[in-house]
Backbone as a printed PyTorch tensor [residue, N CA C, xyz], in Angstrom:
tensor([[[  0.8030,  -1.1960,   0.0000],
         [  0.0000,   0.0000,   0.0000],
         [  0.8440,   1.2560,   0.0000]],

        [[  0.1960,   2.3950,   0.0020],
         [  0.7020,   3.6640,  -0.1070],
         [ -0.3460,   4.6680,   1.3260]],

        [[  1.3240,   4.1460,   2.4460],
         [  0.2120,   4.8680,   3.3630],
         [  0.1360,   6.3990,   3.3250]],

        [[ -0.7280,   7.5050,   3.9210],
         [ -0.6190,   9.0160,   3.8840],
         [  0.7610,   8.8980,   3.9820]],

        [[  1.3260,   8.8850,   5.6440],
         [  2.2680,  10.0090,   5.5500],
         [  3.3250,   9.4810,   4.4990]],

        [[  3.4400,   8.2870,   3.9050],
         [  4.1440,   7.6880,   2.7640],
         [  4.1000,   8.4630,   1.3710]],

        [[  2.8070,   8.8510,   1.7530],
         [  2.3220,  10.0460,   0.2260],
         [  3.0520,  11.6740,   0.5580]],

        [[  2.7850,  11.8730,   2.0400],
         [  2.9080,  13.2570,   2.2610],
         [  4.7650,  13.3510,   1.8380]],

        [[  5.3100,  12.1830,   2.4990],
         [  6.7430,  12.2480,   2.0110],
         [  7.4180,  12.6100,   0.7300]],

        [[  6.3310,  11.8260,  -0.4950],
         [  6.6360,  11.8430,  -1.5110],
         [  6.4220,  13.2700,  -2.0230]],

        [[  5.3150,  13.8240,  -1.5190],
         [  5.0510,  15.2100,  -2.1050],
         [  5.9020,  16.5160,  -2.0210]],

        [[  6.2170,  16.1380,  -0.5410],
         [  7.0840,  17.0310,  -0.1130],
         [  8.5550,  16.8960,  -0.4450]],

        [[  9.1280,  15.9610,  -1.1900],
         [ 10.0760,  15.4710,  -1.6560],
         [ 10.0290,  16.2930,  -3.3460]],

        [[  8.8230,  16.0610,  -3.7300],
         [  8.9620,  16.6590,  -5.3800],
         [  8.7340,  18.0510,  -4.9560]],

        [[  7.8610,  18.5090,  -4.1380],
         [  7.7560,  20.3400,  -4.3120],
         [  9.4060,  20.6510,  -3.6200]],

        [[  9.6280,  19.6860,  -2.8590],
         [ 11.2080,  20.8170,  -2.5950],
         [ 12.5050,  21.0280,  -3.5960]],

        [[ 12.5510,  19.5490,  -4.3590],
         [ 13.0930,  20.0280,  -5.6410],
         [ 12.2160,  20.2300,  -7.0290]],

        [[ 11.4260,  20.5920,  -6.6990],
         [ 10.7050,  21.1000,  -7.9860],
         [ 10.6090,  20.7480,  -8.8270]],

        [[ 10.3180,  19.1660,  -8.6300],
         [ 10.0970,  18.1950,  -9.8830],
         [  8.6980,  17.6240,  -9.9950]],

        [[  8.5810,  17.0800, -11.2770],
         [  6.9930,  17.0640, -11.6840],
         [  6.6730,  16.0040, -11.6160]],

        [[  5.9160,  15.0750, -10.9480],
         [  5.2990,  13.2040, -11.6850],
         [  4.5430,  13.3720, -12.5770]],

        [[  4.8480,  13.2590, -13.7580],
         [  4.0560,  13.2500, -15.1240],
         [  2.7050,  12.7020, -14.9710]],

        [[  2.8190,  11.5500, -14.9250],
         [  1.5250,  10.5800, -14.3770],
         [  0.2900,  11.7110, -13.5830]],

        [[  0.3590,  12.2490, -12.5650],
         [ -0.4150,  13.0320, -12.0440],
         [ -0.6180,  14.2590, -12.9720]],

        [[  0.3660,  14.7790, -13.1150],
         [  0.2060,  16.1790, -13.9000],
         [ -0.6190,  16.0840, -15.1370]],

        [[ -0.2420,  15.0940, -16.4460],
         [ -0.8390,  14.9930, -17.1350],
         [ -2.3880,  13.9960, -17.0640]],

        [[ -2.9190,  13.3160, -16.0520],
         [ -3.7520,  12.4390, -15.6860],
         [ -4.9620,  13.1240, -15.4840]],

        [[ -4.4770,  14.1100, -14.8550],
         [ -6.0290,  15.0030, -14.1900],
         [ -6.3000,  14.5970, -12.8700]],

        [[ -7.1880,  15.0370, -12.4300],
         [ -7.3150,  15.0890, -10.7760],
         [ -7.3280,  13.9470, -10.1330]],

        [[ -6.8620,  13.2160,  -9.2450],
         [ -6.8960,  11.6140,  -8.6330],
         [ -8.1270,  11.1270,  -8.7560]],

        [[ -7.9470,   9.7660,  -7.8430],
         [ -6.7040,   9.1240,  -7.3250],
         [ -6.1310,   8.5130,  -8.7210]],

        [[ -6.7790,   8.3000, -10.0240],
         [ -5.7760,   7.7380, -10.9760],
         [ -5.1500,   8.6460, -11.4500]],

        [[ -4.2460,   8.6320, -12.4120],
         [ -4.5440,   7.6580, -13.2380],
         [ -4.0860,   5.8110, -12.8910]],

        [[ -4.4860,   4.8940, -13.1650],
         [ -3.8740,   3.4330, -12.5350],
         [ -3.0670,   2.1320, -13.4710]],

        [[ -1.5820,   1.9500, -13.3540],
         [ -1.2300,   1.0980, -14.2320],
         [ -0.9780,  -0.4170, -12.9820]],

        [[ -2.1490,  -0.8630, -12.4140],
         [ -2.0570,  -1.7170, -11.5190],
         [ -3.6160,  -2.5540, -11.2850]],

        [[ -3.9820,  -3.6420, -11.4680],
         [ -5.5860,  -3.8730, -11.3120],
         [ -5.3350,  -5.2870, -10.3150]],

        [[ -5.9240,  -5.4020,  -9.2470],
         [ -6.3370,  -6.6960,  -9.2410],
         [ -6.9310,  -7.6070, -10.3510]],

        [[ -6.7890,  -8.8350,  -9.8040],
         [ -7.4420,  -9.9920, -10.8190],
         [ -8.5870, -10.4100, -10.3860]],

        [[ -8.4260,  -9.8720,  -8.7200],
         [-10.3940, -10.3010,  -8.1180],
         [-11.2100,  -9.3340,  -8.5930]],

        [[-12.6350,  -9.8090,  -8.4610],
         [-13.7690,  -9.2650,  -8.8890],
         [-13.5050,  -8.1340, -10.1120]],

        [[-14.0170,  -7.1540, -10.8450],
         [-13.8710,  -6.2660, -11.9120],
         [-13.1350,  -4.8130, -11.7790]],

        [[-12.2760,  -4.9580, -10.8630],
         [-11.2220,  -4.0350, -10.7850],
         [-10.3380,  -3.6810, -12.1010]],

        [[-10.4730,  -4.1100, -12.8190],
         [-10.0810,  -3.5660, -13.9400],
         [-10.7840,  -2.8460, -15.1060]],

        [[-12.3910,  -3.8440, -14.6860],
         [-13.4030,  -2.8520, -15.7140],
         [-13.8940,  -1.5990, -15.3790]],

        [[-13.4350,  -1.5510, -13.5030],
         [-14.4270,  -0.4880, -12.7000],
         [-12.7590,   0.7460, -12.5950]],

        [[-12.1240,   0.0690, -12.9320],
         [-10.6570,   1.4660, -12.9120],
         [-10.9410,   1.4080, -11.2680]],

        [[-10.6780,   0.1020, -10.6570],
         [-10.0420,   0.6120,  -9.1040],
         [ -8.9910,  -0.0140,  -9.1440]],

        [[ -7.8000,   0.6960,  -8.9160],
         [ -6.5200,   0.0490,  -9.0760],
         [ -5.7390,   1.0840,  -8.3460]],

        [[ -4.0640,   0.7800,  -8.6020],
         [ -3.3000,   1.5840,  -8.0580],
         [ -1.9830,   2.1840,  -9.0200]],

        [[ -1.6220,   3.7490,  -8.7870],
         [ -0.8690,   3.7630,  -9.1220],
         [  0.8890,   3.0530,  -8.9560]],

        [[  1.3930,   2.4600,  -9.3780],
         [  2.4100,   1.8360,  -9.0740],
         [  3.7940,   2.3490, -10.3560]],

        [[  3.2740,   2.7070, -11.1400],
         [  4.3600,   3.6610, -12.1620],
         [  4.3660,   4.8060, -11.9420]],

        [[  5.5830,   5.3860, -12.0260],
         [  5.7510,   6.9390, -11.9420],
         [  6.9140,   7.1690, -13.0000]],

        [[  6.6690,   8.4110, -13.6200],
         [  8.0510,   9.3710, -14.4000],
         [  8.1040,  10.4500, -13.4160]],

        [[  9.4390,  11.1280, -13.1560],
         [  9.5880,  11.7200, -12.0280],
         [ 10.3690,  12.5660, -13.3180]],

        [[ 10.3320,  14.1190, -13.2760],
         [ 11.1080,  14.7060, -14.1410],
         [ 11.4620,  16.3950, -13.6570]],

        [[ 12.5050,  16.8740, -14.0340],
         [ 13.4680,  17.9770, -13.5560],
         [ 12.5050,  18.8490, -14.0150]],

        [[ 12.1790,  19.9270, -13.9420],
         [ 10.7150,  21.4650, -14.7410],
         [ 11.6170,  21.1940, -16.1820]],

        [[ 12.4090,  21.5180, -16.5590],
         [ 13.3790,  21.6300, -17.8090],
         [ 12.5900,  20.3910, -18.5940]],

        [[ 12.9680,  19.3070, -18.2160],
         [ 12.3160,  17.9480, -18.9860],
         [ 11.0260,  17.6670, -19.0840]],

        [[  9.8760,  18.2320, -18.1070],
         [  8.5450,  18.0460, -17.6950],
         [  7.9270,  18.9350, -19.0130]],

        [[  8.6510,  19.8890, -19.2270],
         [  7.8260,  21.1880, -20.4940],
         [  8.1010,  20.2130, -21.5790]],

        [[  9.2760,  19.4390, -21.6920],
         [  9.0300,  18.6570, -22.8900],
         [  8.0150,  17.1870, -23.1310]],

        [[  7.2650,  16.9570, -21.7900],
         [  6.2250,  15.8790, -22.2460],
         [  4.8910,  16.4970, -23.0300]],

        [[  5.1370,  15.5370, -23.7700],
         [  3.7190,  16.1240, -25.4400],
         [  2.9050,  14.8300, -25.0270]],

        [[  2.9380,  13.5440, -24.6400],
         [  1.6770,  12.8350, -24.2930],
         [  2.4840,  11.5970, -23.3440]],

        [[  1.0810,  11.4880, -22.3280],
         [  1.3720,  10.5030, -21.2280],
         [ -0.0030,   9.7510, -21.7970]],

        [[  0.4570,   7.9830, -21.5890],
         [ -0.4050,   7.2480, -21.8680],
         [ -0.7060,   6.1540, -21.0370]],

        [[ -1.4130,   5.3010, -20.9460],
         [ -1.4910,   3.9210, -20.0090],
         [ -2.0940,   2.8530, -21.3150]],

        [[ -0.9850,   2.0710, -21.3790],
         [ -1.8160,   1.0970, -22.2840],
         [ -3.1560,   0.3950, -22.1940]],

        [[ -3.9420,   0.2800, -22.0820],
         [ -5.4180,  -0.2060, -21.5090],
         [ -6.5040,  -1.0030, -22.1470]],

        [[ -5.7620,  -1.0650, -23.8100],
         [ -6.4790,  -1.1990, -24.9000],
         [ -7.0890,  -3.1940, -24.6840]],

        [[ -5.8480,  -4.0110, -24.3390],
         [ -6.1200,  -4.8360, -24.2450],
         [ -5.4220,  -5.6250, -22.8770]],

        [[ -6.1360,  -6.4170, -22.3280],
         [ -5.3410,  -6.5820, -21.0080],
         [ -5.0350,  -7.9570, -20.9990]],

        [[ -3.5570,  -7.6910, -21.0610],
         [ -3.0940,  -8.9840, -20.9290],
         [ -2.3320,  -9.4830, -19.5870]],

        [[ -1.9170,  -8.3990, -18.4560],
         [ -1.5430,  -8.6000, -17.4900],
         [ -2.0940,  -7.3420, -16.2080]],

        [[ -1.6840,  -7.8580, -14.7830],
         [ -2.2960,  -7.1080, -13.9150],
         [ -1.7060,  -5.7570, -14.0800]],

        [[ -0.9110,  -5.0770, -15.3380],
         [ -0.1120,  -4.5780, -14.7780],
         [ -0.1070,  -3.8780, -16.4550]],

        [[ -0.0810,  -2.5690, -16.5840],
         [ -0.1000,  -1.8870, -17.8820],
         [  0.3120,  -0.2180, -17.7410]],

        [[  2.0880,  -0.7140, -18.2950],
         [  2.6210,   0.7460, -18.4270],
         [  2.7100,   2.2150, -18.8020]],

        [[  2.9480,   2.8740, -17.7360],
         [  2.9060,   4.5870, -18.4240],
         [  3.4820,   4.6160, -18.8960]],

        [[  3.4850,   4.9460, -20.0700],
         [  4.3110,   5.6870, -21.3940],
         [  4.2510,   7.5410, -21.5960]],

        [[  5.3390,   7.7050, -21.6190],
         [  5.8190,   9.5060, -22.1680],
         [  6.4010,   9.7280, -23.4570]],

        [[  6.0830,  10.1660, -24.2740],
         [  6.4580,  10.7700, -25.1240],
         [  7.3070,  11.9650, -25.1160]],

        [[  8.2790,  12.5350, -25.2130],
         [  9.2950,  13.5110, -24.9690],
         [  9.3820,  13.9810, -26.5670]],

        [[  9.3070,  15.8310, -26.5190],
         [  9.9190,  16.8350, -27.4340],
         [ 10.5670,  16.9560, -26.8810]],

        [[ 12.3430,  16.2790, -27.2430],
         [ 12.9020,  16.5520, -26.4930],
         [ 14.1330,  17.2270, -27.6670]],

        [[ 14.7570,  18.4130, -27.8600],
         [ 15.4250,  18.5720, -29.0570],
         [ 17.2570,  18.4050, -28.3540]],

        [[ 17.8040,  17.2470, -29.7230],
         [ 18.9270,  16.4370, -29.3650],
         [ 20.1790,  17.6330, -30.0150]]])
């Protein structure tokens, strides 16, 4: 699990260096977005799950995400990755 003050840690960890979790930022308001489902009962059709992926990124790198995704299309395991897309110029 992900207890509070386990969360409050984490938060206070990204606002002090001023880094972004993509996943949230681009997701929209909680508790998902979720790349995690149980296999009991319809936790996967009902989206109760957990976040368990994160991109963690510097402000500099965060302006360059153009799309965050969760694969979802077809489920083949308990478990379906965030993907980022980066403008990132090399």
């Amino acid at each position: 699990g992900f207890l509070p003050e386990e969360r409050a840690y984490v938060t206070r960890w990204l606002d002090e260096h001023s880094w972004t979790d993509l996943g949230r930022a681009h997701g929209g308001d909680g508790p998902g977005p979720y790349t995690w489902w149980s296999w009991r009962g319809a936790a996967f059709d009902n989206d109760s799950g957990w976040r368990i992926d994160y991109q963690i990124a510097t402000p500099g790198v965060a302006k360059t995400a153009v799309r965050v995704s969760i694969y979802k299309r077809r489920r083949f395991s308990d478990h379906a990755p965030l993907t980022i897309d980066y403008d990132y110029p090399l």
